XYZ file of C-alpha atoms in Angstrom:
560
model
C 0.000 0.000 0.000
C 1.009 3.755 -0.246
C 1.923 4.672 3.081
C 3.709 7.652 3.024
C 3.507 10.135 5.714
C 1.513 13.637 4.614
C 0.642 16.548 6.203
C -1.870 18.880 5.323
C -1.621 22.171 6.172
C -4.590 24.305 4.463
C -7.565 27.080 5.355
C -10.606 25.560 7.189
C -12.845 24.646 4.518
C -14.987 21.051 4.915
C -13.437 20.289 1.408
C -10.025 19.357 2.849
C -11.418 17.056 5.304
C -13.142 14.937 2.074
C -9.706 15.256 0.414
C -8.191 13.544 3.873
C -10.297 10.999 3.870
C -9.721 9.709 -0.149
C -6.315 10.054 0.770
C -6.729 7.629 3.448
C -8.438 5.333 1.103
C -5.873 5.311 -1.195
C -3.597 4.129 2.037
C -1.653 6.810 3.031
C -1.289 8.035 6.319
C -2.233 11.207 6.576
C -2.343 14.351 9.281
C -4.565 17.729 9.497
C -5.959 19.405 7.790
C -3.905 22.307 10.127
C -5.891 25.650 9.981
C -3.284 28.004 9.112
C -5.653 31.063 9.376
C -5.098 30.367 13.387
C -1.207 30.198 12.546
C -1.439 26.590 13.438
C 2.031 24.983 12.404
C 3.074 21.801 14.945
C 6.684 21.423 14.078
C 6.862 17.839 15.417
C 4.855 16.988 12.511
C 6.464 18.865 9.868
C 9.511 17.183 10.886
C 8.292 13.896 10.152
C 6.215 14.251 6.937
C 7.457 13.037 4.280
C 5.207 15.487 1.876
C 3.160 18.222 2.726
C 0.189 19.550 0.599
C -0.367 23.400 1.225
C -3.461 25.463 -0.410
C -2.629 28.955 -1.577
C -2.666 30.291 1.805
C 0.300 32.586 2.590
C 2.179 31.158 5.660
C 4.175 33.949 7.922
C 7.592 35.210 7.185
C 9.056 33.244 10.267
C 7.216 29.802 9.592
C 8.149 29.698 5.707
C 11.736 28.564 7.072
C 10.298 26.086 8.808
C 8.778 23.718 5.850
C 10.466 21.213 4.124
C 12.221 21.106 0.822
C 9.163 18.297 -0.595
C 5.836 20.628 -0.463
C 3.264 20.193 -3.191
C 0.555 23.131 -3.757
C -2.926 22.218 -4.647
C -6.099 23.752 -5.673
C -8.827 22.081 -3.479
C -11.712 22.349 -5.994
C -9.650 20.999 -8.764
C -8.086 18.247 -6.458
C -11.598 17.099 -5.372
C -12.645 17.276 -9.514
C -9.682 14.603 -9.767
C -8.431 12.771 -7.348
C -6.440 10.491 -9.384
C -4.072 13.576 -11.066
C -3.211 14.606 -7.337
C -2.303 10.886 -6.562
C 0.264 11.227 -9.063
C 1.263 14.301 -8.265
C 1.865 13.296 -5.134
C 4.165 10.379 -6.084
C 5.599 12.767 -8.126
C 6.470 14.989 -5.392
C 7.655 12.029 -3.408
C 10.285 10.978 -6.447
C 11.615 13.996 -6.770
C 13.260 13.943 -3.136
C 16.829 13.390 -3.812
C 16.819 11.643 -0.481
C 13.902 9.513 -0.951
C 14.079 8.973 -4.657
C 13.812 5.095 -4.696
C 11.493 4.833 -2.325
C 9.056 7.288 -4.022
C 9.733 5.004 -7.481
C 8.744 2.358 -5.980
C 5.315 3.802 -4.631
C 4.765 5.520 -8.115
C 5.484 2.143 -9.910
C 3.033 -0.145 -6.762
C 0.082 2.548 -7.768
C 0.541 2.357 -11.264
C 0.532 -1.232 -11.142
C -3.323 -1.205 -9.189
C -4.073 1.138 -12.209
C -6.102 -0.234 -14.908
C -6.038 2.774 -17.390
C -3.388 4.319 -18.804
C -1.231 6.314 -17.686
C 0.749 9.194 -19.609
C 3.116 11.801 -18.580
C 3.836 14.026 -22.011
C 6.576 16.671 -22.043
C 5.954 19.980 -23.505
C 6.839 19.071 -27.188
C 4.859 15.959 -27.169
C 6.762 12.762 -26.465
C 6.232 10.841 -23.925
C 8.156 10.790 -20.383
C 6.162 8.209 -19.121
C 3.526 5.313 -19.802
C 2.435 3.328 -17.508
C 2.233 -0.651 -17.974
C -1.479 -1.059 -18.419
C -0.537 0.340 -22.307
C 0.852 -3.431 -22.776
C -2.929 -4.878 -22.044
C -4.720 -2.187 -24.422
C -2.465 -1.560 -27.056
C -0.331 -4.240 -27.494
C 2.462 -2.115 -27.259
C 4.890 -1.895 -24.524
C 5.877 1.528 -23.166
C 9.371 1.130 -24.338
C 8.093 0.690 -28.190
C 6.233 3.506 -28.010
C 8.658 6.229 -26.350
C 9.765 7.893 -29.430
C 6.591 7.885 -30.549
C 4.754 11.772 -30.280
C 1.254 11.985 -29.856
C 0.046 12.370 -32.848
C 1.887 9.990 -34.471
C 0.175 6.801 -32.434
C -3.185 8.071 -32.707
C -5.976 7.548 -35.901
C -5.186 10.662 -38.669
C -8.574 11.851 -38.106
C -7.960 12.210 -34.541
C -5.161 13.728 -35.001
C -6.373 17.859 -35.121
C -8.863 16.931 -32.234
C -5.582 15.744 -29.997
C -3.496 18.683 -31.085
C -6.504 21.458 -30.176
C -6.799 19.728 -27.229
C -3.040 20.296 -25.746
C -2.672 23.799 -27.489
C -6.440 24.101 -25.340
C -4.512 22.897 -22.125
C -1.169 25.151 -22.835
C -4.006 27.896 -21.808
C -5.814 26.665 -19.528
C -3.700 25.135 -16.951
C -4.479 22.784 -14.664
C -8.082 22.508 -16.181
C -9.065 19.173 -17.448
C -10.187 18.346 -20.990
C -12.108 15.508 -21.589
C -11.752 13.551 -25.485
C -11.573 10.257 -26.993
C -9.348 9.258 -29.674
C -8.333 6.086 -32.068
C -5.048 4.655 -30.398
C -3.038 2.701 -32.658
C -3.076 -1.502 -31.931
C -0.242 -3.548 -32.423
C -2.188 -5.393 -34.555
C -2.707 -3.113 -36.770
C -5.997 -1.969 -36.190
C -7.400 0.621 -33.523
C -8.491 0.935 -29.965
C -10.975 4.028 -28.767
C -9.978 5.686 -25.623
C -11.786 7.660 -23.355
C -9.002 10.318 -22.387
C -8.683 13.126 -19.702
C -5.841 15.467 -19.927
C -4.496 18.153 -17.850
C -1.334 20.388 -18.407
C 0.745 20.207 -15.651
C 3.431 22.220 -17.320
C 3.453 25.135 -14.440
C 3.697 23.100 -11.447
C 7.089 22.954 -10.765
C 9.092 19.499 -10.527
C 6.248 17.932 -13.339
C 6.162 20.375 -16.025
C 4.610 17.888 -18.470
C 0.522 17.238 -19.329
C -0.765 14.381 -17.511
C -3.165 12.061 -19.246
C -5.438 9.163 -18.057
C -7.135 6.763 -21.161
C -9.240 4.413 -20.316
C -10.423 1.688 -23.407
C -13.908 2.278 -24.235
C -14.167 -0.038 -26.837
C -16.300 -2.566 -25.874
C -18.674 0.266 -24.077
C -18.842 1.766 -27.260
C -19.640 -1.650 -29.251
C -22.513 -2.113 -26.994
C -23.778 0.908 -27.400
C -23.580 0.497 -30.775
C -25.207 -2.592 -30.565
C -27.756 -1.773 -28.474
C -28.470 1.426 -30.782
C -28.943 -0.858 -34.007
C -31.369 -3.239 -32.015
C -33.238 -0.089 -30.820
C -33.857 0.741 -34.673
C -34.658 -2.448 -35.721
C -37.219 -2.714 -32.847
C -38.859 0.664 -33.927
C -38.752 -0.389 -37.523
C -40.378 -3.118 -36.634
C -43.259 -1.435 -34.582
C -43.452 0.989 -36.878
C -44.039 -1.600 -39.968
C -46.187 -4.040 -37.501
C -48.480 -0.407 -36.269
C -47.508 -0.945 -32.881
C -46.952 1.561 -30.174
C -44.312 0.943 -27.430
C -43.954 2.565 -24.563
C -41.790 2.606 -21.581
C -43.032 4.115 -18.365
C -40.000 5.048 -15.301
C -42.487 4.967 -12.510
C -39.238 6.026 -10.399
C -39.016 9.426 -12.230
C -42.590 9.511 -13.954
C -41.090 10.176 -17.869
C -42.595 7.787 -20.622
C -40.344 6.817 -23.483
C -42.972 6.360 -26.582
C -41.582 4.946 -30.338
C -43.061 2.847 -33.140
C -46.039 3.963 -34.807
C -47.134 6.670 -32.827
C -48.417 9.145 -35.635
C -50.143 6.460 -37.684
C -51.817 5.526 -34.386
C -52.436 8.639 -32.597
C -52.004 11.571 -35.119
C -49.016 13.402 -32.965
C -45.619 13.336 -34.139
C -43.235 11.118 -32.179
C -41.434 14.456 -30.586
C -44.394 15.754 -29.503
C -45.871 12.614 -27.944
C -42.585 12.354 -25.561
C -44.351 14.711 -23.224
C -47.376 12.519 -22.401
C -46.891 11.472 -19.019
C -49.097 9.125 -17.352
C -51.836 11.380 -16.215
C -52.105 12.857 -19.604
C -52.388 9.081 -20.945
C -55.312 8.617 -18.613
C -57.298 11.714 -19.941
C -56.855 10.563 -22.985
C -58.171 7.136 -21.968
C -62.439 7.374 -23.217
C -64.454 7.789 -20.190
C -66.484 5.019 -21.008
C -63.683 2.322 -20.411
C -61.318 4.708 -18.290
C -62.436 3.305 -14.766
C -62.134 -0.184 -16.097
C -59.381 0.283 -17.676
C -57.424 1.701 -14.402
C -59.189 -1.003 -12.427
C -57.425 -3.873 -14.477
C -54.170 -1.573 -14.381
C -54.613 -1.754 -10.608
C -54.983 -5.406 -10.627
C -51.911 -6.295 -12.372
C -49.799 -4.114 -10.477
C -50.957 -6.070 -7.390
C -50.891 -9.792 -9.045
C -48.424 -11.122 -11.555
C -47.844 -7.221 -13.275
C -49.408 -8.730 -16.904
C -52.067 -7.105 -18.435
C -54.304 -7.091 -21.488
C -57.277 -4.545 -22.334
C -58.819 -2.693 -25.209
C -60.349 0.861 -24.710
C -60.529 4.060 -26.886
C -57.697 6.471 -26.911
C -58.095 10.087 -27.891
C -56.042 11.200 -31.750
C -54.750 15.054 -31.873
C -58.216 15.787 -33.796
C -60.000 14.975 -30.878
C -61.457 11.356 -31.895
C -60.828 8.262 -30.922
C -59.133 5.269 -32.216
C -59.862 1.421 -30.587
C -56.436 0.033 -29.044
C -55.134 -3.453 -27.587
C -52.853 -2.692 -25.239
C -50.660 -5.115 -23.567
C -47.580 -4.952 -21.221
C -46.396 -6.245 -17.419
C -45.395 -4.087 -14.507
C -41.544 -4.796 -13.583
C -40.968 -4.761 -9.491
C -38.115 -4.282 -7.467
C -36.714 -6.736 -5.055
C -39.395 -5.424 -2.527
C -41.943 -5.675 -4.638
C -42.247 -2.244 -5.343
C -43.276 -1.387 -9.377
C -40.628 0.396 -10.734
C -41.535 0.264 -14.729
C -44.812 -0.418 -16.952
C -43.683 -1.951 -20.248
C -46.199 -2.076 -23.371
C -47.740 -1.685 -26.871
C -50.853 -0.573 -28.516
C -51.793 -1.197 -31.834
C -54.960 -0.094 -33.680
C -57.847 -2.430 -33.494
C -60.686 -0.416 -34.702
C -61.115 -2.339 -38.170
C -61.541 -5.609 -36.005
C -64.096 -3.842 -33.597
C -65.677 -2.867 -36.849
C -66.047 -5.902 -38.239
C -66.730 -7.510 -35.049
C -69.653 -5.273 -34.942
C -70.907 -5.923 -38.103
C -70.324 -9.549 -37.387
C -72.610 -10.074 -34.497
C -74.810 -7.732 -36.007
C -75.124 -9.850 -38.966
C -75.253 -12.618 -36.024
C -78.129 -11.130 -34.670
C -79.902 -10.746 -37.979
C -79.513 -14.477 -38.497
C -80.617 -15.491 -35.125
C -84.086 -13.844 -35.926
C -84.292 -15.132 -39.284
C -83.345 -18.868 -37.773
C -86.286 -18.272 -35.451
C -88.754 -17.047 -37.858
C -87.686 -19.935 -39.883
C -88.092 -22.428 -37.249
C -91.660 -20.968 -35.733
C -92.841 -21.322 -39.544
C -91.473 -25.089 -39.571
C -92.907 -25.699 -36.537
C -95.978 -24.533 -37.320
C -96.044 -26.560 -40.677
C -95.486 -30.088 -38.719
C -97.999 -29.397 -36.293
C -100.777 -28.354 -39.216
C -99.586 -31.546 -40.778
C -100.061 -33.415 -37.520
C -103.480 -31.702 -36.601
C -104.681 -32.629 -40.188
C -103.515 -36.491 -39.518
C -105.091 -36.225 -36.112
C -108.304 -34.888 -37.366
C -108.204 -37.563 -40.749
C -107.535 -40.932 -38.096
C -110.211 -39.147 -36.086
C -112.717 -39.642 -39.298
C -111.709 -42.595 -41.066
C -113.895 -45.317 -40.475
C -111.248 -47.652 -41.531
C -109.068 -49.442 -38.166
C -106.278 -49.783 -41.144
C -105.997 -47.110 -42.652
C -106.459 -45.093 -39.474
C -103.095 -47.260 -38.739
C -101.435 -46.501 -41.250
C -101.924 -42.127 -41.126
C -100.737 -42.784 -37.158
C -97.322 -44.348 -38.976
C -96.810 -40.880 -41.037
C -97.894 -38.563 -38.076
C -94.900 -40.325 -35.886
C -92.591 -40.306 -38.542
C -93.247 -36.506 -38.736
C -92.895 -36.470 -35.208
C -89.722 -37.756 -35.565
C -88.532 -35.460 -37.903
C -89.730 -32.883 -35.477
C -87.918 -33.563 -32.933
C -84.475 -33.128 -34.821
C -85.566 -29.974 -36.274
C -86.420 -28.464 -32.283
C -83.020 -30.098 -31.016
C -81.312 -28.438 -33.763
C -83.061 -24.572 -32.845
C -82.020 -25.734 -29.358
C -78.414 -25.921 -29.881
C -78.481 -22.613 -31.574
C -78.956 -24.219 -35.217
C -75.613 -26.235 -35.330
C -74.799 -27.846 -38.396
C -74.463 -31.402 -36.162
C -76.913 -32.638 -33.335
C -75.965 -34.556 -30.002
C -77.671 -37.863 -31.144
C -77.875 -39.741 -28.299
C -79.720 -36.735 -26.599
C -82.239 -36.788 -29.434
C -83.387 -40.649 -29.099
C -83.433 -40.145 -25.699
C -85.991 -37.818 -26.026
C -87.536 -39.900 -29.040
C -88.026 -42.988 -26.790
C -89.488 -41.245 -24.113
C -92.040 -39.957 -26.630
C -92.920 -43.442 -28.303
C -92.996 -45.244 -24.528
C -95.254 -42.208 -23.402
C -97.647 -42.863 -26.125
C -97.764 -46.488 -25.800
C -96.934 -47.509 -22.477
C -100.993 -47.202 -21.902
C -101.636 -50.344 -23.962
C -98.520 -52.085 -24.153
C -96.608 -51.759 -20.247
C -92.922 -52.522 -21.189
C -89.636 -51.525 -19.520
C -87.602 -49.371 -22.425
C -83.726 -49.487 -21.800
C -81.301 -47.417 -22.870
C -77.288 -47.527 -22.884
C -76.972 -44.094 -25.592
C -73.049 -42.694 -26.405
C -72.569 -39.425 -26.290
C -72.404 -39.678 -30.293
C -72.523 -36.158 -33.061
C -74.121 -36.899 -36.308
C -74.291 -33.947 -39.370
C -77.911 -32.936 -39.985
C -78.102 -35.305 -43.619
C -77.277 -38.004 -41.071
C -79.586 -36.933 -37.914
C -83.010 -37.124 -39.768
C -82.661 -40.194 -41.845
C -81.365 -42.353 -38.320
C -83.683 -40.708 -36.532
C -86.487 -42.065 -38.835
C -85.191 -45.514 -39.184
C -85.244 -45.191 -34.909
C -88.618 -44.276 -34.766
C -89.263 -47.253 -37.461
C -87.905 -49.591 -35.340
C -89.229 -48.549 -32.165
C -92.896 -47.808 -33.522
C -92.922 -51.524 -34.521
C -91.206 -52.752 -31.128
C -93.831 -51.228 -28.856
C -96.819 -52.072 -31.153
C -95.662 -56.148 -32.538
C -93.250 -57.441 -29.921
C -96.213 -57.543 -26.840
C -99.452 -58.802 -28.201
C -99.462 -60.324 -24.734
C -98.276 -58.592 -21.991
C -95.698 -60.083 -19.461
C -93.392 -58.851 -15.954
C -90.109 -59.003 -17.756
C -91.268 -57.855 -21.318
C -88.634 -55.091 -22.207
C -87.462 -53.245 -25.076
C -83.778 -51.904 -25.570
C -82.304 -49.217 -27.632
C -78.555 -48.731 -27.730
C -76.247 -46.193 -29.581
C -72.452 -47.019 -30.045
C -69.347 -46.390 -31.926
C -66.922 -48.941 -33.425
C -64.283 -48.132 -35.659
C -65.078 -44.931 -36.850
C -68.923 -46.605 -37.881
C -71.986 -45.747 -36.073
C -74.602 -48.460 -34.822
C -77.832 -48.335 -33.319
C -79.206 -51.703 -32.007
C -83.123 -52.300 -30.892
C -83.983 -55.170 -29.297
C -87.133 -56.460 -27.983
C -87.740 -60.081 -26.046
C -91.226 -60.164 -27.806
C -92.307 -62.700 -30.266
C -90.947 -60.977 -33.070
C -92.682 -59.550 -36.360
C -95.488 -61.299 -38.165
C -94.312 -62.584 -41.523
C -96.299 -60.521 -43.423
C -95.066 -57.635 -42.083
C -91.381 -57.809 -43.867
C -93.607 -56.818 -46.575
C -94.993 -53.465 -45.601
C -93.761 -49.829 -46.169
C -92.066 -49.097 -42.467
C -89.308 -52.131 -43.616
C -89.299 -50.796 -47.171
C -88.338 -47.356 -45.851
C -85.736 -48.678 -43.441
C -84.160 -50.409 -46.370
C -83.902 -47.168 -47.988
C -82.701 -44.723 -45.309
C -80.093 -47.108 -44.345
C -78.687 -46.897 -47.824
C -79.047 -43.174 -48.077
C -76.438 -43.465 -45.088
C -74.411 -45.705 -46.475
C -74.820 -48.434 -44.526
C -77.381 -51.314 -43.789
C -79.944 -52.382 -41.485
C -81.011 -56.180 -40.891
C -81.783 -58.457 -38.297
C -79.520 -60.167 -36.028
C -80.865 -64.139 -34.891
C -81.900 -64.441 -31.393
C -83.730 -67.260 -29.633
C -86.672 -64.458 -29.009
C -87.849 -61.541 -29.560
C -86.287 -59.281 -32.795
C -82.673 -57.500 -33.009
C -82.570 -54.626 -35.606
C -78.847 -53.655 -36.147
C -78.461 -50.450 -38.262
C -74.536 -49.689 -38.846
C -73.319 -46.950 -41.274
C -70.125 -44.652 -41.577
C -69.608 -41.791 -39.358
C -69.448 -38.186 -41.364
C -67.040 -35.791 -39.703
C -67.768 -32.959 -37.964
């Protein structure tokens, strides 16, 4: 460490003390600050100092004698400006001791060696009287291979009339700094860019050369660089995509808006840097504002994600639909610190959302009328069957007009489920012959008291399917309850099952009657069977069984 001994012997201003105390940091060991204005000079300490730093206070005739040979003068404001030029002055002042030379080398060399920028000590024309080894690690040069070189010689030839105004600038202003960055030569033979702060020295007696401190910027720069290209592309890309990012500092209350802010909002991108976030929320339409807040409020106390459309205000003064979507950020206590987010224009989709429920709407009462009109139809048709078996004087034919008003039932039936499920182009089948059954078993459970079983999948079928199955159901199931039970028994029962095997769907009815009369294979309910089961497809026959009859219909699922 740097342990000399210093005394400081300066006026009483609370700047000294912080100069002390980075002094101490740095490891030296260090007395005072002695107020001179009380003529304060202990002489013990003087004696043992092996530097002492004076402000530009004038000492007394008889104490001048009194100092040592190694004093160093300093300006406090510009000391506290730069610490780092007083530490080398300092060593400076320490190496110049004839007395103490090697032991000040040493320290200069030990602090140098902590350093990691670069350290150069120019003389008046230029060349350099010192560099300091961290040169080696930036430039690839050592400090011996560049010692004959001046400074404009090792720097980029653009840089070169920037470096020159800046040492003539120094020559007259002395012992201000100058802050520039030049293109230092690399021993590979490219460049390096330094950050550079220079000071002329050239009036302080026992230096007389400009000090300057480089520090490699290179990579900072690269990143910036970097960074600055990504922050294009990203606004290229909002811009082109018509979104709207912004980026609110809760911690200092600015918002940071790019992308398509003028396409969106009407205001020029400048101009919209000065909405802050109360402006933002006038601008929010007071229709969604307080729900709009409310979901803001929400996220900031949950997971900090959000998602919400509401109308913004344009500069004309109307409004434009927006999605916007972002998350708060939080600080390790929780605390939001930042609101990321985008907009972007949605007002052609609330148009044509609009327009489509609208046109939604439209259809719903047009399915209606169109379904009270069916309705209506099927249950003239009905009436007018009711009213003809009613009349007819023959048992047969009155038979056969009850046949064609349950088949219209039937067809009914899908029609309503369909209006029920909101006019779907599929229907939940098994629901349907659920309700089917029922019907049939209500209507002839008077005359023929059977148990009716049911073991129904959960099964779709398209509409062209729906109606022709559910006619070939209420075939079979007509003919169940009226043939299977001429005679009534305890365990007489009649089945209906709904399945699906293999991508095919089957419908089974069974019965434990005593089956069909012969001559009825003959009639029109089989004949029609025959035929719906090919319009699906598939086939319908009878399976053997010791009694009663087993109609298996089995056809080809449609998808869905």
């Amino acid at each position: 460490m740097f342990n000399a001994q210093l005394l400081i012997l300066a006026s009483p201003e609370p700047g000294w003390q912080q100069l002390a105390a980075l002094l101490s940091e740095r490891g030296y060991r260090v007395w005072g600050p002695c107020d001179l204005s009380k003529n304060e000079l202990p002489l013990a300490k003087v004696a043992e100092a092996e530097l002492v730093l004076l402000d530009n206070v004038t000492l007394p005739l008889e104490k001048r004698d009194t100092l040592p040979s190694a004093c160093l003068r300093l300006d406090l404001a510009t000391a506290l400006a730069d610490p780092v030029a007083v530490f080398v002055q300092i060593e400076l002042a320490l190496q110049s001791r004839p007395a103490d030379f090697t032991l000040g080398e040493a320290r200069l060399r030990q602090l140098l060696e902590y350093l990691s920028d670069v350290l150069v000590i120019l003389a008046a024309d230029g060349l350099p009287r010192y560099l300091s080894p961290a040169i080696e690690r930036i430039t690839g040069f050592t400090p011996t291979e560049l010692m004959d070189k001046s400074a404009l010689e090792i720097v980029h030839p653009e840089d070169q009339a920037n470096v020159f105004a800046c040492m003539e600038w120094s020559r007259t202003h002395p012992g201000e700094p100058v802050m520039f960055e030049i293109r230092h030569i690399h021993k590979n033979g490219g460049y390096v860019l330094l950050e550079s702060l220079g000071q002329s020295l050239l009036d302080v007696p026992g230096i007389e050369a400009f000090v300057v401190i480089s520090r490699d910027i290179s990579r900072r720069r690269q990143l910036e660089s970097e960074i600055q290209d990504s922050e294009k592309r990203y606004r290229i890309v909002a811009e082109q995509t018509g979104q709207m990012i912004y980026d609110w500092d809760v911690t200092n209350g600015e918002i940071e808006w790019v992308g398509a802010i003028e396409r969106i909002t009407g205001f020029e991108t400048a101009a919209y840097q000065g909405v802050n976030i109360e402006v933002w929320e006038s601008m929010i339409h007071e229709a969604e504002r307080a729900a709009t807040l409310a979901v803001l409020d929400q996220a900031a106390r949950a997971d900090g994600h959000f998602s919400m459309e509401y109308r913004l205000q344009r500069k004309d003064g109307s409004f434009v639909w927006v999605e916007d979507t972002g998350l708060f950020l939080k600080d390790e206590t929780g605390t939001v610190v930042r609101m990321l987010g985008s907009m972007k224009d949605i007002s052609r989709r609330r148009v044509n959302a609009e327009l489509l429920q609208s046109a939604f709407n439209e259809r719903e009462i047009l399915l209606q009328e169109i379904h009270h009109r069916v309705k209506n139809n099927f249950q003239i048709m009905i009436s007018l069957l009711n009213m003809q078996i009613r009349r007819t004087p023959f048992v047969q034919v009155g038979e056969s007009l009850k046949d064609v008003r349950s088949r219209l039932h039937s067809m009914l039936l899908v029609h309503e489920k369909l209006y029920n499920q909101g006019f779907t182009a599929t229907v939940h089948f098994g629901e349907y012959l659920q309700v089917l059954s029922r019907e049939l078993y209500a209507q002839h459970a008077r005359t023929v008291p059977v148990q009716l079983e049911l073991a129904l999948q959960p099964l779709v079928l398209r509409m062209d399917q729906a109606m022709p199955c559910g006619l070939i159901a209420n075939e079979l199931l007509t003919n169940a309850f009226k043939y299977a039970f001429p005679q009534t028994g305890e365990r007489d029962c009649i089945t209906l099952r709904l399945s699906e095997d293999g991508g095919d769907a089957q419908l089974d009815v069974l019965d434990n009657g005593q089956g069909l009369p012969r001559e009825f294979h003959q009639g029109l309910g089989l004949h029609l069977v025959e035929r719906l089961a090919r319009q699906l497809d598939g086939s319908c026959g009878q399976v053997e069984r010791p009694d009663g009859t087993h109609w298996v219909l089995r056809f080809p699922l449609a998808a869905v």
